[in-house]
Coordinates of C-alpha atoms in Angstrom, one line a residue:
M1 CA -22.4 -44.7 -3.6
S2 CA -18.6 -45.1 -4.0
S3 CA -16.2 -44.2 -1.2
A4 CA -14.7 -41.5 -3.4
S5 CA -18.1 -39.8 -3.8
V6 CA -18.6 -40.0 0.0
L7 CA -15.2 -38.4 0.5
H8 CA -16.1 -35.6 -1.8
Q9 CA -19.3 -34.8 0.0
A10 CA -17.3 -34.6 3.2
H11 CA -14.7 -32.2 1.8
P12 CA -13.0 -30.1 3.1
F13 CA -12.3 -32.0 6.4
I14 CA -12.1 -35.5 7.7
V15 CA -15.0 -37.8 6.7
P16 CA -17.5 -37.6 9.6
E17 CA -17.9 -40.7 11.7
E18 CA -21.5 -41.3 10.6
I19 CA -20.2 -41.6 7.0
T20 CA -17.2 -43.7 7.8
N21 CA -19.5 -46.1 9.7
S22 CA -21.5 -46.5 6.4
L23 CA -18.4 -47.4 4.3
E24 CA -17.5 -51.0 3.8
L25 CA -14.3 -50.8 5.9
K26 CA -12.4 -53.4 7.6
P27 CA -12.4 -53.2 11.4
R28 CA -8.7 -52.0 11.6
E29 CA -9.3 -49.4 8.9
L30 CA -12.4 -48.1 10.7
E31 CA -10.5 -48.0 14.0
C32 CA -7.7 -45.9 12.4
L33 CA -10.2 -43.4 10.9
H34 CA -11.8 -43.1 14.4
L35 CA -8.4 -42.4 15.9
L36 CA -7.8 -39.7 13.3
H37 CA -11.0 -38.0 14.3
K38 CA -9.8 -37.8 17.9
C39 CA -6.4 -36.2 17.1
K40 CA -6.0 -32.7 18.6
N41 CA -2.4 -31.9 17.8
M42 CA 0.6 -33.1 15.7
D43 CA 1.9 -35.4 18.4
E44 CA -1.3 -37.4 18.6
F45 CA -1.5 -37.4 14.8
K46 CA 2.0 -38.8 14.4
Q47 CA 1.2 -41.5 16.9
T48 CA -1.9 -42.5 14.8
H49 CA 0.2 -42.3 11.6
A50 CA 2.8 -44.6 13.1
Q51 CA 0.1 -47.1 14.0
I52 CA -1.3 -46.9 10.5
L53 CA 2.2 -47.6 9.0
K54 CA 2.6 -50.5 11.5
L55 CA -0.6 -52.0 10.3
G56 CA 0.3 -51.5 6.6
L57 CA -2.8 -49.4 5.9
E58 CA -1.1 -46.3 4.5
S59 CA -1.8 -47.5 0.9
V60 CA -5.6 -47.9 1.5
T61 CA -7.2 -45.1 -0.4
H62 CA -9.6 -43.7 2.1
V63 CA -7.1 -44.0 4.9
A64 CA -4.4 -42.2 3.0
D65 CA -6.9 -39.5 1.9
N66 CA -8.0 -38.9 5.5
L67 CA -4.3 -38.7 6.7
I68 CA -3.7 -35.9 4.2
V69 CA -6.9 -34.1 5.1
A70 CA -6.2 -34.2 8.9
C71 CA -2.6 -33.0 8.4
A72 CA -3.2 -30.4 5.7
L73 CA -6.4 -28.8 6.8
S74 CA -6.6 -28.9 10.6
G75 CA -5.6 -25.9 12.6
W76 CA -2.7 -27.8 14.2
G77 CA -1.5 -29.5 11.1
S78 CA 1.7 -29.2 9.0
M79 CA 1.9 -28.8 5.2
D80 CA 5.4 -30.2 5.2
Y81 CA 4.3 -33.3 6.9
A82 CA 1.3 -33.6 4.7
C83 CA 3.5 -33.2 1.7
S84 CA 5.7 -36.1 2.9
I85 CA 2.6 -38.3 3.2
F86 CA 1.3 -37.3 -0.2
H87 CA 4.6 -38.1 -2.0
Q88 CA 4.6 -41.6 -0.6
I89 CA 1.3 -42.4 -2.4
D90 CA 2.0 -44.1 -5.7
E91 CA -1.3 -43.0 -7.3
P92 CA -2.9 -40.1 -5.5
T93 CA -6.6 -39.6 -6.0
P94 CA -8.1 -36.4 -7.3
F95 CA -9.3 -35.9 -3.7
A96 CA -5.7 -36.1 -2.4
F97 CA -4.6 -33.5 -4.9
N98 CA -7.5 -31.3 -4.1
T99 CA -6.8 -31.5 -0.4
M100 CA -3.1 -30.6 -0.9
I101 CA -4.1 -27.7 -3.2
R102 CA -6.5 -26.4 -0.6
G103 CA -3.9 -26.9 2.2
Y104 CA -1.3 -24.8 0.3
V105 CA -3.8 -22.0 -0.2
K106 CA -4.8 -22.2 3.5
D107 CA -1.1 -22.1 4.4
H108 CA -0.7 -18.9 2.2
T109 CA 1.6 -20.7 -0.2
P110 CA -0.5 -20.5 -3.3
N111 CA 2.5 -20.9 -5.7
A112 CA 2.9 -24.4 -4.4
A113 CA -0.9 -25.0 -5.2
L114 CA -0.4 -23.9 -8.8
L115 CA 2.6 -26.2 -9.2
L116 CA 0.7 -29.1 -7.8
H117 CA -2.1 -28.5 -10.2
R118 CA 0.4 -28.7 -13.1
E119 CA 1.7 -32.0 -11.7
M120 CA -1.8 -33.2 -11.4
I121 CA -2.4 -32.6 -15.1
E122 CA 0.9 -34.0 -16.1
R123 CA 0.3 -37.2 -14.3
G124 CA -3.1 -37.6 -16.0
V125 CA -5.2 -37.2 -12.9
V126 CA -8.5 -35.6 -14.0
P127 CA -9.5 -32.6 -11.9
D128 CA -13.0 -32.2 -10.7
N129 CA -15.2 -29.3 -9.6
Y130 CA -13.5 -29.3 -6.2
T131 CA -10.1 -28.6 -7.7
Y132 CA -10.8 -25.1 -9.0
P133 CA -12.4 -23.1 -6.3
S134 CA -9.2 -23.4 -4.1
L135 CA -6.9 -23.0 -7.1
L136 CA -8.7 -19.8 -8.2
K137 CA -8.5 -18.5 -4.6
G138 CA -4.8 -19.1 -4.8
C139 CA -4.6 -16.9 -7.9
A140 CA -6.6 -14.2 -6.1
L141 CA -4.2 -14.2 -3.2
L142 CA -1.3 -13.8 -5.7
S143 CA -3.2 -11.2 -7.8
A144 CA -2.0 -13.4 -10.6
L145 CA -4.4 -12.5 -13.4
G146 CA -2.5 -14.4 -16.1
E147 CA -2.4 -17.7 -14.1
G148 CA -6.0 -17.2 -13.2
M149 CA -7.0 -16.9 -16.9
Q150 CA -5.0 -20.1 -17.6
V151 CA -6.9 -21.9 -14.8
H152 CA -10.1 -20.5 -16.3
G153 CA -9.1 -22.2 -19.5
H154 CA -8.8 -25.5 -17.7
V155 CA -12.2 -25.0 -16.2
L156 CA -13.7 -24.6 -19.7
K157 CA -11.7 -27.6 -21.0
F158 CA -13.0 -29.9 -18.3
G159 CA -16.5 -28.6 -18.5
F160 CA -16.9 -27.1 -15.0
D161 CA -17.8 -23.6 -16.3
S162 CA -21.5 -24.2 -15.3
D163 CA -20.6 -25.2 -11.7
V164 CA -21.9 -22.5 -9.4
Y165 CA -19.0 -22.8 -6.9
V166 CA -16.4 -22.5 -9.7
Q167 CA -18.3 -19.6 -11.2
N168 CA -18.3 -17.8 -7.8
S169 CA -14.6 -18.4 -7.5
L170 CA -14.0 -16.9 -11.0
I171 CA -15.9 -13.8 -10.0
N172 CA -13.9 -13.4 -6.9
M173 CA -10.5 -14.2 -8.6
Y174 CA -11.0 -11.6 -11.4
G175 CA -12.2 -9.0 -8.9
K176 CA -9.2 -9.6 -6.6
C177 CA -6.9 -9.5 -9.6
G178 CA -8.2 -6.1 -10.6
D179 CA -10.2 -7.0 -13.8
I180 CA -13.7 -5.9 -13.0
N181 CA -14.9 -6.4 -16.6
L182 CA -14.0 -10.1 -16.5
S183 CA -15.5 -10.4 -13.0
S184 CA -18.7 -8.9 -14.3
R185 CA -18.7 -11.1 -17.4
A186 CA -18.4 -14.2 -15.2
F187 CA -21.3 -12.9 -13.1
D188 CA -23.5 -12.0 -16.1
Q189 CA -23.0 -15.4 -17.7
M190 CA -24.4 -17.3 -14.7
E191 CA -27.7 -19.0 -15.4
S192 CA -28.4 -19.6 -11.7
R193 CA -27.0 -17.4 -9.0
T194 CA -26.6 -17.8 -5.3
I195 CA -26.2 -15.3 -2.5
A196 CA -22.5 -16.2 -2.7
S197 CA -22.5 -15.1 -6.3
W198 CA -23.8 -11.6 -5.4
S199 CA -21.5 -11.4 -2.5
A200 CA -18.4 -12.2 -4.6
H201 CA -19.5 -9.7 -7.3
I202 CA -20.1 -6.9 -4.8
A203 CA -16.8 -7.7 -3.0
A204 CA -15.0 -7.4 -6.4
Y205 CA -16.3 -3.8 -6.8
T206 CA -15.4 -3.1 -3.2
S207 CA -11.8 -4.3 -3.5
L208 CA -11.3 -1.9 -6.4
G209 CA -12.8 1.0 -4.6
L210 CA -15.8 1.2 -6.8
W211 CA -18.1 2.2 -4.0
D212 CA -21.0 3.6 -6.0
E213 CA -21.2 0.5 -8.1
C214 CA -21.1 -1.7 -5.0
L215 CA -24.1 0.1 -3.6
R216 CA -25.9 0.0 -6.9
L217 CA -25.4 -3.8 -7.0
F218 CA -26.6 -4.1 -3.5
G219 CA -29.8 -2.3 -4.4
E220 CA -30.2 -4.5 -7.5
M221 CA -29.7 -7.7 -5.4
S222 CA -32.3 -6.5 -2.8
N223 CA -34.8 -5.7 -5.5
E224 CA -34.5 -9.3 -6.8
G225 CA -35.4 -10.5 -3.3
W226 CA -32.1 -11.8 -2.1
K227 CA -31.3 -11.6 1.6
A228 CA -27.8 -10.3 2.1
D229 CA -25.3 -12.4 4.0
E230 CA -22.7 -10.9 6.4
S231 CA -20.0 -10.8 3.8
T232 CA -22.2 -8.7 1.5
L233 CA -23.1 -6.4 4.4
V234 CA -19.4 -5.8 5.3
S235 CA -18.9 -4.7 1.7
V236 CA -21.9 -2.4 1.8
L237 CA -20.8 -0.9 5.1
S238 CA -17.3 -0.3 3.7
S239 CA -18.8 1.5 0.7
C240 CA -21.0 3.6 2.9
A241 CA -17.9 4.5 5.0
H242 CA -15.9 5.6 2.0
L243 CA -18.7 7.6 0.4
G244 CA -20.0 9.0 3.7
A245 CA -23.4 7.6 3.0
L246 CA -24.7 7.7 6.6
D247 CA -28.4 7.2 5.8
L248 CA -27.7 4.0 3.9
G249 CA -25.3 2.9 6.6
K250 CA -28.0 3.4 9.2
C251 CA -30.5 1.4 7.0
T252 CA -27.9 -1.4 6.8
H253 CA -27.5 -1.4 10.6
G254 CA -31.3 -1.6 10.9
Y255 CA -31.3 -4.6 8.5
L256 CA -28.7 -6.3 10.8
I257 CA -30.8 -5.7 13.9
R258 CA -34.0 -6.9 12.2
N259 CA -32.4 -10.1 11.0
T260 CA -30.7 -10.8 14.4
C261 CA -27.3 -11.1 12.7
G262 CA -24.2 -9.0 12.8
R263 CA -23.3 -10.1 16.3
N264 CA -19.8 -11.1 15.4
V265 CA -16.7 -9.0 15.8
I266 CA -16.2 -8.4 12.0
I267 CA -19.7 -7.0 11.5
Q268 CA -19.5 -4.9 14.6
T269 CA -16.1 -3.5 13.7
S270 CA -17.4 -2.6 10.2
L271 CA -20.3 -0.7 11.8
I272 CA -17.9 1.2 14.0
D273 CA -15.8 2.1 11.0
M274 CA -18.8 3.1 8.9
Y275 CA -20.2 5.4 11.6
M276 CA -16.9 7.0 12.3
K277 CA -16.0 7.6 8.7
C278 CA -19.5 9.0 8.1
G279 CA -18.9 11.6 10.9
Y280 CA -21.2 10.0 13.5
L281 CA -18.5 9.5 16.2
E282 CA -20.9 9.1 19.1
K283 CA -22.8 6.2 17.4
G284 CA -19.6 4.5 16.5
L285 CA -18.4 4.7 20.1
G286 CA -21.8 3.5 21.2
V287 CA -21.5 0.3 19.1
S288 CA -18.0 -0.3 20.5
E289 CA -19.2 0.0 24.1
N290 CA -21.9 -2.6 23.5
M291 CA -19.5 -5.2 22.0
P292 CA -19.0 -8.2 24.3
E293 CA -15.4 -8.6 23.0
K294 CA -13.0 -6.6 20.9
N295 CA -10.0 -7.7 18.9
I296 CA -6.9 -5.9 17.8
V297 CA -8.7 -4.8 14.5
T298 CA -11.6 -3.3 16.5
Y299 CA -9.2 -1.2 18.6
S300 CA -7.3 -0.1 15.5
V301 CA -10.6 1.1 13.9
I302 CA -11.6 2.9 17.1
I303 CA -8.2 4.6 17.5
S304 CA -8.0 5.6 13.8
G305 CA -11.6 6.9 13.9
L306 CA -10.9 9.1 17.0
A307 CA -7.8 10.3 15.2
M308 CA -9.8 11.4 12.2
H309 CA -12.1 13.3 14.5
G310 CA -9.3 15.2 16.2
E311 CA -9.9 13.3 19.5
G312 CA -6.2 12.6 20.0
E313 CA -6.2 12.4 23.8
K314 CA -9.2 10.0 23.8
A315 CA -7.5 7.8 21.2
V316 CA -4.5 7.5 23.5
R317 CA -6.7 6.6 26.4
V318 CA -8.4 3.8 24.3
F319 CA -4.9 2.6 23.4
S320 CA -4.1 2.3 27.1
C321 CA -7.3 0.4 27.7
M322 CA -6.3 -2.0 24.9
L323 CA -2.9 -2.6 26.6
E324 CA -4.7 -3.2 29.9
E325 CA -6.7 -6.0 28.2
A326 CA -3.3 -7.7 27.4
L327 CA -3.8 -7.2 23.7
R328 CA -0.4 -6.8 22.1
P329 CA -0.4 -3.8 19.6
D330 CA 0.9 -4.3 16.1
G331 CA 2.2 -1.8 13.6
V332 CA -1.2 -0.9 12.3
V333 CA -2.5 0.1 15.7
Y334 CA 0.6 2.3 16.2
V335 CA -0.1 4.1 12.9
G336 CA -3.5 5.0 14.3
V337 CA -2.0 6.2 17.6
L338 CA 0.6 8.4 15.9
R339 CA -2.0 9.9 13.6
A340 CA -4.1 10.7 16.6
C341 CA -1.2 12.5 18.1
S342 CA -0.6 14.3 14.8
H343 CA -4.1 15.5 14.3
A344 CA -4.4 16.8 17.9
G345 CA -0.9 18.4 18.0
L346 CA 0.3 16.0 20.8
V347 CA 4.0 16.3 19.8
D348 CA 5.6 15.0 23.0
E349 CA 3.0 12.2 23.3
G350 CA 3.7 11.2 19.7
R351 CA 7.4 11.0 20.3
R352 CA 6.8 8.9 23.4
H353 CA 4.7 6.4 21.6
F354 CA 7.1 6.2 18.7
D355 CA 9.9 5.2 21.2
K356 CA 7.5 2.9 23.0
M357 CA 6.7 1.1 19.8
R358 CA 10.3 0.5 19.0
F359 CA 11.8 -0.3 22.4
E360 CA 9.0 -1.7 24.5
H361 CA 7.0 -3.6 21.9
Q362 CA 9.9 -4.3 19.6
I363 CA 8.1 -3.2 16.5
V364 CA 10.4 -2.0 13.7
P365 CA 9.0 1.3 12.3
T366 CA 7.9 1.1 8.7
I367 CA 7.8 4.0 6.2
E368 CA 4.2 4.6 7.3
H369 CA 5.3 5.2 10.9
Y370 CA 8.0 7.6 9.8
G371 CA 5.4 9.4 7.6
C372 CA 3.2 9.9 10.7
M373 CA 6.1 11.4 12.6
V374 CA 7.0 13.7 9.8
D375 CA 3.3 14.8 9.6
L376 CA 3.2 15.2 13.4
L377 CA 6.3 17.5 13.4
G378 CA 5.3 19.3 10.2
R379 CA 1.8 20.2 11.5
A380 CA 3.4 21.6 14.6
G381 CA 5.6 23.8 12.6
K382 CA 8.8 21.9 13.5
L383 CA 9.8 21.7 9.9
N384 CA 13.6 21.4 10.4
E385 CA 13.1 18.6 12.9
A386 CA 10.8 16.8 10.4
Y387 CA 13.4 17.3 7.6
D388 CA 16.2 15.9 9.9
L389 CA 14.0 12.8 10.7
I390 CA 13.6 12.2 6.9
Q391 CA 17.4 12.4 6.5
S392 CA 17.9 9.9 9.3
M393 CA 15.4 7.3 8.1
P394 CA 16.8 3.8 7.6
M395 CA 14.9 3.5 4.3
E396 CA 14.5 5.7 1.3
P397 CA 11.6 8.2 2.0
N398 CA 8.7 7.7 -0.3
D399 CA 6.4 10.3 -1.9
V400 CA 4.0 10.3 1.1
V401 CA 6.7 11.3 3.5
W402 CA 7.9 14.2 1.2
R403 CA 4.4 15.2 0.5
S404 CA 3.7 15.6 4.2
L405 CA 6.6 17.9 4.5
L406 CA 5.6 19.8 1.4
S407 CA 2.1 20.3 2.8
A408 CA 3.5 21.5 6.1
C409 CA 5.7 24.0 4.2
K410 CA 2.7 25.4 2.5
V411 CA 0.8 25.9 5.8
H412 CA 3.8 27.4 7.6
H413 CA 5.1 29.4 4.5
N414 CA 8.6 27.8 4.4
L415 CA 9.6 28.2 0.7
E416 CA 13.1 26.9 1.0
L417 CA 12.2 23.5 2.5
G418 CA 9.1 23.4 0.2
E419 CA 11.3 23.6 -2.9
C420 CA 13.6 20.8 -1.4
A421 CA 10.6 18.5 -0.8
S422 CA 9.2 19.3 -4.2
R423 CA 12.4 18.3 -6.0
S424 CA 12.5 15.0 -4.2
L425 CA 8.8 14.4 -5.0
I426 CA 9.4 15.1 -8.7
Q427 CA 12.3 12.6 -8.7
I428 CA 10.1 9.9 -7.3
N429 CA 7.0 10.6 -9.4
P430 CA 7.2 13.4 -12.0
H431 CA 3.5 12.9 -13.0
N432 CA 1.7 13.6 -9.7
V433 CA -0.2 16.8 -10.4
G434 CA -1.0 17.4 -6.7
D435 CA 2.7 17.9 -5.9
Y436 CA 3.0 20.6 -8.6
V437 CA -0.2 22.3 -7.3
L438 CA 1.2 22.4 -3.7
L439 CA 4.5 24.0 -4.8
S440 CA 2.7 26.5 -7.1
N441 CA 0.5 27.4 -4.1
I442 CA 3.6 28.1 -2.0
Y443 CA 4.9 30.4 -4.7
A444 CA 1.5 32.1 -5.0
C445 CA 1.4 32.7 -1.2
A446 CA 4.8 34.3 -1.5
C447 CA 3.5 36.4 -4.5
R448 CA 6.2 34.8 -6.7
W449 CA 3.9 34.8 -9.7
D450 CA 6.5 34.1 -12.3
D451 CA 7.7 30.9 -10.5
E452 CA 4.0 30.0 -9.9
A453 CA 3.4 30.3 -13.7
K454 CA 6.4 28.2 -14.5
I455 CA 5.1 25.4 -12.4
R456 CA 1.7 25.6 -14.0
T457 CA 3.3 25.6 -17.4
E458 CA 5.4 22.5 -16.5
M459 CA 2.2 20.8 -15.4
V460 CA 0.6 21.4 -18.8
S461 CA 3.7 20.4 -20.7
R462 CA 3.7 17.0 -18.8
G463 CA 0.0 16.5 -19.6
S464 CA -0.9 16.6 -15.9
V465 CA -4.5 17.4 -15.1
Q466 CA -5.5 18.3 -11.6
M467 CA -8.5 16.4 -10.2
P468 CA -11.0 19.2 -9.4
G469 CA -12.0 19.6 -5.8
F470 CA -15.6 18.7 -4.9
S471 CA -17.9 18.5 -2.0
M472 CA -20.7 15.9 -1.5
V473 CA -23.8 16.1 0.7
E474 CA -26.3 13.3 1.3
V475 CA -30.0 14.3 1.1
K476 CA -32.7 11.7 1.3
R477 CA -30.2 8.9 0.8
K478 CA -28.9 10.4 -2.4
L479 CA -25.4 12.0 -2.7
H480 CA -25.2 15.4 -4.5
R481 CA -21.8 16.5 -5.7
F482 CA -20.7 20.1 -6.3
F483 CA -17.6 21.5 -7.8
S484 CA -16.1 25.0 -7.4
Q485 CA -18.2 27.6 -9.3
D486 CA -20.5 24.7 -10.2
K487 CA -23.7 25.6 -12.1
S488 CA -24.5 22.2 -13.5
H489 CA -26.8 21.1 -10.8
P490 CA -30.5 21.2 -11.7
Q491 CA -31.1 23.5 -8.7
S492 CA -28.0 25.7 -9.1
H493 CA -30.1 28.9 -9.3
E494 CA -31.8 28.1 -5.9
V495 CA -28.4 27.1 -4.4
Y496 CA -26.7 30.4 -5.4
E497 CA -29.7 32.3 -4.1
M498 CA -29.5 30.5 -0.7
L499 CA -25.7 31.1 -0.6
H500 CA -26.3 34.8 -1.2
Q501 CA -28.8 34.9 1.7
I502 CA -26.4 33.1 4.0
G503 CA -23.6 35.5 3.0
W504 CA -25.8 38.5 3.6
Q505 CA -26.5 37.3 7.2
L506 CA -22.8 36.6 7.9
R507 CA -21.7 40.0 6.8
F508 CA -23.8 41.5 9.6
A509 CA -21.8 39.2 12.0
G510 CA -18.5 40.7 10.7
Y511 CA -17.6 38.1 8.1
S512 CA -15.3 39.3 5.3
P513 CA -13.9 36.9 2.6
D514 CA -10.2 36.1 3.1
T515 CA -9.0 36.8 -0.4
S516 CA -5.5 35.8 0.5
Q517 CA -6.7 32.2 0.0
V518 CA -7.2 32.8 -3.7
L519 CA -3.9 31.8 -5.3
F520 CA -4.4 33.6 -8.6
D521 CA -3.1 37.0 -9.7
V522 CA -6.5 38.6 -10.2
D523 CA -8.2 41.7 -8.7
E524 CA -10.0 41.7 -5.3
E525 CA -13.5 41.6 -6.8
E526 CA -12.7 38.5 -8.8
K527 CA -11.1 36.9 -5.8
R528 CA -14.3 37.4 -3.8
Q529 CA -16.3 35.9 -6.6
L530 CA -14.0 32.8 -6.7
L531 CA -14.2 32.4 -3.0
G532 CA -18.0 32.6 -3.0
G533 CA -18.3 29.7 -5.4
H534 CA -16.2 27.2 -3.5
S535 CA -17.8 23.7 -3.5
Q536 CA -18.1 23.5 0.2
K537 CA -20.3 26.6 0.4
L538 CA -22.5 25.3 -2.5
A539 CA -23.0 22.0 -0.6
I540 CA -23.9 23.9 2.6
A541 CA -26.4 26.1 0.7
F542 CA -28.0 23.0 -0.9
A543 CA -28.3 21.3 2.5
F544 CA -30.0 24.4 3.9
I545 CA -32.6 24.1 1.2
H546 CA -33.4 20.4 1.6
T547 CA -32.8 19.5 5.2
D548 CA -34.7 20.1 8.4
E549 CA -33.2 23.0 10.4
R550 CA -32.9 20.7 13.4
L551 CA -30.7 18.1 11.6
P552 CA -26.9 18.3 11.3
I553 CA -25.3 18.9 7.9
R554 CA -22.7 16.4 6.8
I555 CA -20.4 17.1 3.8
I556 CA -17.6 15.0 2.3
K557 CA -14.7 16.7 0.5
N558 CA -11.8 15.3 -1.6
H559 CA -9.5 18.2 -0.9
R560 CA -8.4 20.1 2.1
M561 CA -10.7 23.1 2.9
C562 CA -9.2 26.6 2.7
N563 CA -9.1 28.9 5.6
D564 CA -11.9 31.1 4.3
C565 CA -14.3 28.1 4.0
H566 CA -13.3 27.1 7.5
T567 CA -14.2 30.6 8.8
F568 CA -17.3 30.7 6.8
T569 CA -18.6 27.3 8.1
R570 CA -17.7 28.2 11.7
L571 CA -19.7 31.4 11.5
V572 CA -22.7 29.6 9.8
S573 CA -22.8 27.1 12.7
K574 CA -23.0 30.1 15.1
I575 CA -25.3 32.6 13.3
L576 CA -27.6 30.1 11.7
K577 CA -27.6 27.5 14.6
R578 CA -26.7 24.5 12.5
K579 CA -24.2 21.7 13.4
I580 CA -22.0 21.0 10.4
T581 CA -19.6 18.1 9.9
I582 CA -17.0 18.3 7.1
R583 CA -15.0 15.2 6.2
E584 CA -11.8 15.9 4.4
R585 CA -9.6 13.0 3.1
N586 CA -8.0 12.3 6.5
Q587 CA -9.8 14.4 9.0
F588 CA -13.2 15.5 10.3
H589 CA -14.3 19.0 11.3
H590 CA -17.3 19.3 13.6
F591 CA -18.6 22.9 13.6
K592 CA -21.0 23.9 16.4
D593 CA -21.8 27.3 18.0
G594 CA -19.0 29.0 16.2
T595 CA -16.2 26.6 17.2
C596 CA -14.5 23.7 15.3
S597 CA -13.4 20.4 16.8
C598 CA -10.0 20.9 15.3
G599 CA -9.3 24.0 17.3
N600 CA -8.1 25.6 14.1
Y601 CA -5.3 23.1 14.1
W602 CA -5.4 21.1 10.8

């Protein structure tokens, strides 16, 4: 076997000593390679490099290659120094090029990797199957679809399209670049797949937010007898978290326990995120308490999860524990802290942490931090202060900031500021239908029906279509989706009959539909009918039919619930003795014994 082949087998790091011992090396060459193995920092490496130069061995192929590997790929190395070594080689080997390409990608400078590949081709150095996985990873980091397709062309030209590692890299690259069709085509064309192939394909769907497809592929993979690796399970847990598929998330957790894996921080953090986003706060906290160690990402997930569940004070305490462990917070953690203060109405606490972030931890606030502060002040009804903060921001406010103010104006019935926020939103993005809906709702609440009609007409003239609100409930590991006034479900007749029975019992407890929540100029009877068919109520009725009365009901919504649905659900939890968890886009409501975890503050 040639030394080049041996070097390739040892890629991606320095050739192991047991292999170097088998090469036909001169004593001095072998001694230099052994010294490279022992280097633990750049100072030791430079001393070894100086000795190699003194002995005149820098032009020996396997010595030069090992120099580049040690410098480019080690945790203590330097790509600038590796580059200086590389450019002193008259005829670099494919291995040297591959190492430099991988080093640039590892160093998060993928543009340099693409340029080096071009130089490799121009100099007539023939790439091999080790060239393209790193190069395609570089394209994925850049989200450079065009460059990725060009690299794919080279893969075909040099005949590496049947190499499984290259194919896996193609699946990953196309997925990260947002072209799921090409990613799927690369996967479908594989004659022989590995678990990494499935993992890359599932991750591609996950990166694009195609959660249902991710779970479908996971089921298909399992049916074919593949044992999921940790990367796949992270994707599955992420999909369960976004869909609120708690039962499947629990099954995945059980899989991890049975296979004695999932002990690392990434898997444990994914489990916490899944449980919290699926509404099972206690279990998520239980997983966190059993972790032997937590990193900054873990704490960020815990704090954000507590924020979603309205546990602002507890989130602030967890943040204090993180500081006591000498973990330095970053901007992401502070976003979670500020959101926790916002959801719990902790205005003074939020102001204090905003100042602490800037002055004590020297973190420059981003647009996201200012958005959290606007949301905090807006929820608390301090609309003028929120507006003044927007005016004082050092950057241009984005649509999220103005939308937070507009939403607060709707809740607190401030038409003047609402119109101001709406004008700014339309300037930024005139095609976002949700912004028009918010303003039209503000007009409707003020009974300004002519202005409300003008906004609706403008929506139609712009071709804007509002995404309908829906509620999903998981029953026997299957998600059932309901829209407002929905009668498309196969069991819609039973659902409406159950809803009628629930409503009959609530009326005896004093429940009366809040028709002020119907933002249409129709009579009271029609308003009551419209309220009665809200998607959340249909999902609750379906859950009553199909779940054990001792089990909690968990529902996922894509829109904010109305006040009437909030009152309805609160009374159901009291009169019918059921615990109900509702997940909106950014917040959970836990209804039990006639109370809600939000304290009617949301």
